[in-house]
Amino acid sequence: MHDFSRSWIEALNDILIHGQEVSPRGRLTREIPQRTLRVNMRKPVLTVPDRSLSYRFMAAEAYWILSGDNRVATIAPYNSRIAEFSDDGETFFGAYGPKIVAQLDYVVAKLLEDQDTRQAGLTIWRENPPATKDVPCTVAAFFNIRNGQLNAHVFMRSSDVWLGVPYDVFNFSMLAHLVCAHLNKRGLRVAPGHLFLTAASSHLYAINWDDAKLCVMGDVLEQHETPHILFEDPGEMMDWLRDLRETRPGDDLRWWEV
């Protein structure tokens, strides 16, 4: 239920059919305002053969974010173009990692204090951002525990469904896995539940419309759930993500390919 790949294809189709044409910064898009994507975070990897992803970058970006990193040098080896979004060639102004790591203890403490809390949140947006190549797309993330599962509610100002969402869903799912790992290590038994990814603008750039149509008509591959190790111990989870960056097709760590 709420399979990521099928939900993603539904989003593509929705935008292709119902999206309004708008051109921010002169680039034509089709856009749907205020759309929410619901995903089972135990199956956070997009498995659509017609959408080729860099799984090494997917894992590397998640590890980079959850490590609190903002340096170009530590992520550029996994993405040849990402350095283009740095203002100075050394760091990223809008990097999620430092903001997330700085607020993670608060999120965990709130959930331990009150399992029904609605206050376990963190912000990623920068107030009054200066002129930069790297304005954060994500505003905030909130977490709640319901029926023994941790749900994540992520709010974005802008969401490129073709280019960004396949990686965003994995990143935020891994963040929720990490929160679960901290809670489980402290004796509160909880598993990752659903990610609700809400965007003020869900859009597709014109350059991706034809490829998106192929995906809508194409296949979806099934996948297994994430290994328990990813939400039972924070240190082991981070080691797993670190190793996942270096895997190749067929590697045992790639649970979605089994």
mmCIF file of C-alpha atoms in Angstrom:
data_model
loop_
_atom_site.group_PDB
_atom_site.id
_atom_site.type_symbol
_atom_site.label_atom_id
_atom_site.label_comp_id
_atom_site.label_asym_id
_atom_site.label_seq_id
_atom_site.Cartn_x
_atom_site.Cartn_y
_atom_site.Cartn_z
ATOM 1 C CA MET A 1 0.000 0.000 0.000
ATOM 2 C CA HIS A 2 1.258 3.480 -0.881
ATOM 3 C CA ASP A 3 4.043 1.996 -2.973
ATOM 4 C CA PHE A 4 6.487 4.777 -3.816
ATOM 5 C CA SER A 5 6.980 3.867 -7.454
ATOM 6 C CA ARG A 6 3.264 3.741 -8.181
ATOM 7 C CA SER A 7 2.578 6.916 -6.198
ATOM 8 C CA TRP A 8 5.349 8.646 -8.156
ATOM 9 C CA ILE A 9 3.886 7.554 -11.484
ATOM 10 C CA GLU A 10 0.466 8.833 -10.346
ATOM 11 C CA ALA A 11 2.088 12.179 -9.560
ATOM 12 C CA LEU A 12 3.705 12.323 -12.998
ATOM 13 C CA ASN A 13 0.427 11.526 -14.696
ATOM 14 C CA ASP A 14 -1.483 14.043 -12.597
ATOM 15 C CA ILE A 15 0.914 16.837 -13.526
ATOM 16 C CA LEU A 16 1.059 15.883 -17.211
ATOM 17 C CA ILE A 17 -2.744 15.910 -17.468
ATOM 18 C CA HIS A 18 -3.805 18.602 -15.008
ATOM 19 C CA GLY A 19 -0.695 20.739 -14.515
ATOM 20 C CA GLN A 20 -0.841 24.434 -15.332
ATOM 21 C CA GLU A 21 1.951 25.813 -17.489
ATOM 22 C CA VAL A 22 4.118 28.348 -15.651
ATOM 23 C CA SER A 23 7.673 29.520 -16.347
ATOM 24 C CA PRO A 24 9.672 30.501 -13.235
ATOM 25 C CA ARG A 25 13.004 32.055 -14.258
ATOM 26 C CA GLY A 26 11.892 31.620 -17.889
ATOM 27 C CA ARG A 27 11.850 27.786 -17.788
ATOM 28 C CA LEU A 28 8.570 26.158 -18.840
ATOM 29 C CA THR A 29 6.983 23.744 -16.369
ATOM 30 C CA ARG A 30 3.657 22.102 -15.658
ATOM 31 C CA GLU A 31 2.700 22.625 -12.035
ATOM 32 C CA ILE A 32 0.124 21.461 -9.503
ATOM 33 C CA PRO A 33 -0.088 23.478 -6.293
ATOM 34 C CA GLN A 34 -0.323 21.939 -2.828
ATOM 35 C CA ARG A 35 0.050 18.255 -3.692
ATOM 36 C CA THR A 36 0.910 15.559 -1.138
ATOM 37 C CA LEU A 37 2.738 12.332 -1.961
ATOM 38 C CA ARG A 38 2.193 9.509 0.528
ATOM 39 C CA VAL A 39 4.877 6.823 0.716
ATOM 40 C CA ASN A 40 5.562 3.718 2.786
ATOM 41 C CA MET A 41 9.018 4.564 4.197
ATOM 42 C CA ARG A 42 9.950 0.873 4.461
ATOM 43 C CA LYS A 43 10.003 0.890 0.621
ATOM 44 C CA PRO A 44 11.670 4.234 -0.170
ATOM 45 C CA VAL A 45 13.566 3.377 -3.362
ATOM 46 C CA LEU A 46 12.097 4.247 -6.748
ATOM 47 C CA THR A 47 12.084 1.108 -8.908
ATOM 48 C CA VAL A 48 10.876 2.307 -12.305
ATOM 49 C CA PRO A 49 13.140 0.950 -15.074
ATOM 50 C CA ASP A 50 12.434 3.917 -17.370
ATOM 51 C CA ARG A 51 13.716 6.343 -14.707
ATOM 52 C CA SER A 52 17.410 5.652 -14.430
ATOM 53 C CA LEU A 53 18.751 6.683 -11.021
ATOM 54 C CA SER A 54 22.210 6.858 -9.509
ATOM 55 C CA TYR A 55 21.740 4.608 -6.500
ATOM 56 C CA ARG A 56 25.276 5.360 -5.336
ATOM 57 C CA PHE A 57 24.465 9.071 -5.249
ATOM 58 C CA MET A 58 21.136 8.319 -3.563
ATOM 59 C CA ALA A 59 22.932 6.583 -0.691
ATOM 60 C CA ALA A 60 25.787 9.096 -0.664
ATOM 61 C CA GLU A 61 23.447 12.073 -0.389
ATOM 62 C CA ALA A 62 21.517 10.486 2.474
ATOM 63 C CA TYR A 63 24.759 9.726 4.330
ATOM 64 C CA TRP A 64 26.064 13.245 3.599
ATOM 65 C CA ILE A 65 22.898 14.872 4.943
ATOM 66 C CA LEU A 66 22.586 12.714 8.047
ATOM 67 C CA SER A 67 26.274 13.320 8.812
ATOM 68 C CA GLY A 68 25.557 17.058 8.983
ATOM 69 C CA ASP A 69 27.918 17.759 6.093
ATOM 70 C CA ASN A 70 27.773 20.775 3.764
ATOM 71 C CA ARG A 71 31.056 20.422 1.853
ATOM 72 C CA VAL A 72 31.311 20.119 -1.907
ATOM 73 C CA ALA A 73 34.356 17.828 -1.727
ATOM 74 C CA THR A 74 32.529 15.074 0.174
ATOM 75 C CA ILE A 75 29.524 14.761 -2.165
ATOM 76 C CA ALA A 76 30.934 15.799 -5.565
ATOM 77 C CA PRO A 77 32.599 12.397 -6.211
ATOM 78 C CA TYR A 78 29.102 10.898 -6.416
ATOM 79 C CA ASN A 79 27.544 13.592 -8.642
ATOM 80 C CA SER A 80 29.567 15.340 -11.319
ATOM 81 C CA ARG A 81 27.237 18.345 -11.581
ATOM 82 C CA ILE A 82 26.337 19.075 -7.989
ATOM 83 C CA ALA A 83 29.237 21.508 -7.467
ATOM 84 C CA GLU A 84 27.518 23.896 -9.895
ATOM 85 C CA PHE A 85 25.072 24.797 -7.112
ATOM 86 C CA SER A 86 27.760 25.952 -4.679
ATOM 87 C CA ASP A 87 28.353 29.697 -4.448
ATOM 88 C CA ASP A 88 32.018 29.417 -3.502
ATOM 89 C CA GLY A 89 32.971 25.919 -4.676
ATOM 90 C CA GLU A 90 33.549 24.780 -1.099
ATOM 91 C CA THR A 91 30.180 24.556 0.692
ATOM 92 C CA PHE A 92 26.451 24.664 -0.055
ATOM 93 C CA PHE A 93 24.427 27.504 1.428
ATOM 94 C CA GLY A 94 21.208 25.474 1.552
ATOM 95 C CA ALA A 95 22.651 22.142 2.714
ATOM 96 C CA TYR A 96 20.097 20.239 4.784
ATOM 97 C CA GLY A 97 22.580 18.351 6.956
ATOM 98 C CA PRO A 98 23.771 21.038 9.379
ATOM 99 C CA LYS A 99 20.210 22.180 10.093
ATOM 100 C CA ILE A 100 18.922 18.637 10.566
ATOM 101 C CA VAL A 101 21.743 17.460 12.811
ATOM 102 C CA ALA A 102 21.498 20.608 14.949
ATOM 103 C CA GLN A 103 17.817 19.885 15.679
ATOM 104 C CA LEU A 104 17.772 16.087 15.769
ATOM 105 C CA ASP A 105 18.269 15.807 19.537
ATOM 106 C CA TYR A 106 15.242 18.054 20.064
ATOM 107 C CA VAL A 107 13.064 15.893 17.818
ATOM 108 C CA VAL A 108 14.110 12.688 19.601
ATOM 109 C CA ALA A 109 13.667 14.240 23.059
ATOM 110 C CA LYS A 110 10.159 15.458 22.238
ATOM 111 C CA LEU A 111 9.086 12.022 21.029
ATOM 112 C CA LEU A 112 10.558 10.329 24.101
ATOM 113 C CA GLU A 113 8.871 12.862 26.383
ATOM 114 C CA ASP A 114 5.418 12.433 24.856
ATOM 115 C CA GLN A 115 4.662 9.723 22.285
ATOM 116 C CA ASP A 116 1.580 11.677 21.165
ATOM 117 C CA THR A 117 3.413 14.985 20.717
ATOM 118 C CA ARG A 118 2.803 17.277 17.767
ATOM 119 C CA GLN A 119 5.923 19.362 18.493
ATOM 120 C CA ALA A 120 8.694 17.109 17.176
ATOM 121 C CA GLY A 121 9.780 19.220 14.240
ATOM 122 C CA LEU A 122 12.765 20.864 12.607
ATOM 123 C CA THR A 123 13.199 23.642 10.066
ATOM 124 C CA ILE A 124 15.485 23.723 7.037
ATOM 125 C CA TRP A 125 14.482 27.025 5.413
ATOM 126 C CA ARG A 126 16.831 30.005 5.851
ATOM 127 C CA GLU A 127 15.116 33.237 6.838
ATOM 128 C CA ASN A 128 15.669 36.076 4.376
ATOM 129 C CA PRO A 129 18.016 34.072 2.131
ATOM 130 C CA PRO A 130 20.562 36.136 0.222
ATOM 131 C CA ALA A 131 21.213 35.838 -3.498
ATOM 132 C CA THR A 132 22.456 32.250 -3.876
ATOM 133 C CA LYS A 133 22.465 29.284 -6.244
ATOM 134 C CA ASP A 134 21.246 27.053 -3.422
ATOM 135 C CA VAL A 135 17.939 28.209 -1.905
ATOM 136 C CA PRO A 136 16.576 25.244 0.116
ATOM 137 C CA CYS A 137 13.555 23.536 -1.422
ATOM 138 C CA THR A 138 12.451 22.122 1.940
ATOM 139 C CA VAL A 139 10.918 24.306 4.637
ATOM 140 C CA ALA A 140 10.348 21.937 7.553
ATOM 141 C CA ALA A 141 9.800 18.367 8.710
ATOM 142 C CA PHE A 142 7.633 17.134 11.574
ATOM 143 C CA PHE A 143 7.403 13.672 13.082
ATOM 144 C CA ASN A 144 4.702 11.893 15.045
ATOM 145 C CA ILE A 145 4.164 8.421 16.440
ATOM 146 C CA ARG A 146 0.815 6.828 15.699
ATOM 147 C CA ASN A 147 -0.077 3.140 16.109
ATOM 148 C CA GLY A 148 3.522 2.199 16.865
ATOM 149 C CA GLN A 149 4.895 3.810 13.717
ATOM 150 C CA LEU A 150 6.841 7.006 13.146
ATOM 151 C CA ASN A 151 5.353 9.161 10.398
ATOM 152 C CA ALA A 152 7.215 12.023 8.742
ATOM 153 C CA HIS A 153 5.512 15.145 7.404
ATOM 154 C CA VAL A 154 7.769 17.141 5.092
ATOM 155 C CA PHE A 155 6.807 20.534 3.680
ATOM 156 C CA MET A 156 8.507 21.872 0.554
ATOM 157 C CA ARG A 157 8.192 25.174 -1.289
ATOM 158 C CA SER A 158 9.218 23.506 -4.543
ATOM 159 C CA SER A 159 9.362 19.882 -5.659
ATOM 160 C CA ASP A 160 10.700 18.729 -9.028
ATOM 161 C CA VAL A 161 8.865 15.428 -9.301
ATOM 162 C CA TRP A 162 11.163 14.056 -12.013
ATOM 163 C CA LEU A 163 14.590 15.102 -10.818
ATOM 164 C CA GLY A 164 14.259 15.642 -7.067
ATOM 165 C CA VAL A 165 11.509 13.478 -5.624
ATOM 166 C CA PRO A 166 13.221 10.089 -6.223
ATOM 167 C CA TYR A 167 16.107 11.270 -4.051
ATOM 168 C CA ASP A 168 14.080 13.392 -1.599
ATOM 169 C CA VAL A 169 11.860 10.467 -0.634
ATOM 170 C CA PHE A 170 14.884 8.301 0.109
ATOM 171 C CA ASN A 171 16.615 11.068 2.080
ATOM 172 C CA PHE A 172 13.624 11.868 4.273
ATOM 173 C CA SER A 173 12.811 8.196 4.743
ATOM 174 C CA MET A 174 16.369 7.613 5.941
ATOM 175 C CA LEU A 175 16.025 10.587 8.283
ATOM 176 C CA ALA A 176 12.923 8.952 9.756
ATOM 177 C CA HIS A 177 14.787 5.638 10.013
ATOM 178 C CA LEU A 178 17.509 7.463 11.954
ATOM 179 C CA VAL A 179 14.966 9.022 14.326
ATOM 180 C CA CYS A 180 13.505 5.543 14.877
ATOM 181 C CA ALA A 181 16.977 4.175 15.550
ATOM 182 C CA HIS A 182 17.572 6.768 18.265
ATOM 183 C CA LEU A 183 14.178 6.005 19.821
ATOM 184 C CA ASN A 184 14.665 2.235 19.652
ATOM 185 C CA LYS A 185 18.100 2.506 21.231
ATOM 186 C CA ARG A 186 16.415 4.255 24.163
ATOM 187 C CA GLY A 187 13.808 1.539 24.563
ATOM 188 C CA LEU A 188 10.860 3.035 22.660
ATOM 189 C CA ARG A 189 9.924 0.404 20.095
ATOM 190 C CA VAL A 190 8.822 2.074 16.877
ATOM 191 C CA ALA A 191 9.153 1.390 13.152
ATOM 192 C CA PRO A 192 9.106 3.765 10.175
ATOM 193 C CA GLY A 193 5.582 4.428 8.914
ATOM 194 C CA HIS A 194 4.531 6.831 6.175
ATOM 195 C CA LEU A 195 6.123 9.880 4.623
ATOM 196 C CA PHE A 196 3.729 12.675 3.670
ATOM 197 C CA LEU A 197 5.626 14.918 1.254
ATOM 198 C CA THR A 198 3.663 18.124 0.669
ATOM 199 C CA ALA A 199 4.817 20.725 -1.846
ATOM 200 C CA ALA A 200 3.517 24.205 -2.595
ATOM 201 C CA SER A 201 4.632 23.530 -6.173
ATOM 202 C CA SER A 202 4.854 20.005 -7.576
ATOM 203 C CA HIS A 203 6.160 20.385 -11.097
ATOM 204 C CA LEU A 204 7.792 18.892 -14.178
ATOM 205 C CA TYR A 205 10.104 20.832 -16.474
ATOM 206 C CA ALA A 206 9.223 20.670 -20.168
ATOM 207 C CA ILE A 207 12.529 18.941 -20.909
ATOM 208 C CA ASN A 208 11.287 15.927 -18.886
ATOM 209 C CA TRP A 209 7.719 15.644 -20.202
ATOM 210 C CA ASP A 210 8.423 12.989 -22.840
ATOM 211 C CA ASP A 211 10.455 10.843 -20.452
ATOM 212 C CA ALA A 212 7.724 11.169 -17.826
ATOM 213 C CA LYS A 213 5.162 9.880 -20.343
ATOM 214 C CA LEU A 214 7.310 6.795 -20.938
ATOM 215 C CA CYS A 215 7.398 6.096 -17.206
ATOM 216 C CA VAL A 216 3.628 6.455 -16.917
ATOM 217 C CA MET A 217 3.224 3.746 -19.565
ATOM 218 C CA GLY A 218 6.095 1.574 -18.284
ATOM 219 C CA ASP A 219 6.732 -1.060 -15.648
ATOM 220 C CA VAL A 220 7.249 -0.963 -11.886
ATOM 221 C CA LEU A 221 9.474 -3.445 -10.036
ATOM 222 C CA GLU A 222 8.606 -4.760 -6.587
ATOM 223 C CA GLN A 223 11.025 -4.441 -3.679
ATOM 224 C CA HIS A 224 11.525 -5.783 -0.172
ATOM 225 C CA GLU A 225 11.273 -3.643 2.944
ATOM 226 C CA THR A 226 14.288 -1.897 4.429
ATOM 227 C CA PRO A 227 16.427 -4.064 6.759
ATOM 228 C CA HIS A 228 15.704 -3.695 10.473
ATOM 229 C CA ILE A 229 19.297 -2.636 11.082
ATOM 230 C CA LEU A 230 18.455 0.698 9.441
ATOM 231 C CA PHE A 231 16.150 1.708 12.287
ATOM 232 C CA GLU A 232 17.477 -0.142 15.322
ATOM 233 C CA ASP A 233 20.886 1.405 15.998
ATOM 234 C CA PRO A 234 22.053 4.868 14.814
ATOM 235 C CA GLY A 235 25.713 3.952 14.488
ATOM 236 C CA GLU A 236 25.068 0.763 12.548
ATOM 237 C CA MET A 237 22.615 2.594 10.304
ATOM 238 C CA MET A 238 25.186 5.237 9.402
ATOM 239 C CA ASP A 239 27.797 2.547 8.737
ATOM 240 C CA TRP A 240 25.297 0.799 6.454
ATOM 241 C CA LEU A 241 24.614 3.999 4.488
ATOM 242 C CA ARG A 242 28.335 4.713 4.221
ATOM 243 C CA ASP A 243 28.916 1.265 2.738
ATOM 244 C CA LEU A 244 25.847 1.526 0.505
ATOM 245 C CA ARG A 245 27.486 4.448 -1.319
ATOM 246 C CA GLU A 246 30.122 2.127 -2.770
ATOM 247 C CA THR A 247 27.855 -0.711 -3.932
ATOM 248 C CA ARG A 248 27.197 -1.881 -7.464
ATOM 249 C CA PRO A 249 24.182 -3.667 -8.977
ATOM 250 C CA GLY A 250 23.674 -7.045 -7.378
ATOM 251 C CA ASP A 251 25.350 -6.175 -4.080
ATOM 252 C CA ASP A 252 23.654 -7.755 -1.053
ATOM 253 C CA LEU A 253 23.271 -4.364 0.665
ATOM 254 C CA ARG A 254 20.881 -3.233 -2.075
ATOM 255 C CA TRP A 255 17.751 -4.708 -0.523
ATOM 256 C CA TRP A 256 15.509 -3.306 -3.288
ATOM 257 C CA GLU A 257 17.288 -5.458 -5.891
ATOM 258 C CA VAL A 258 16.882 -8.756 -4.029
#
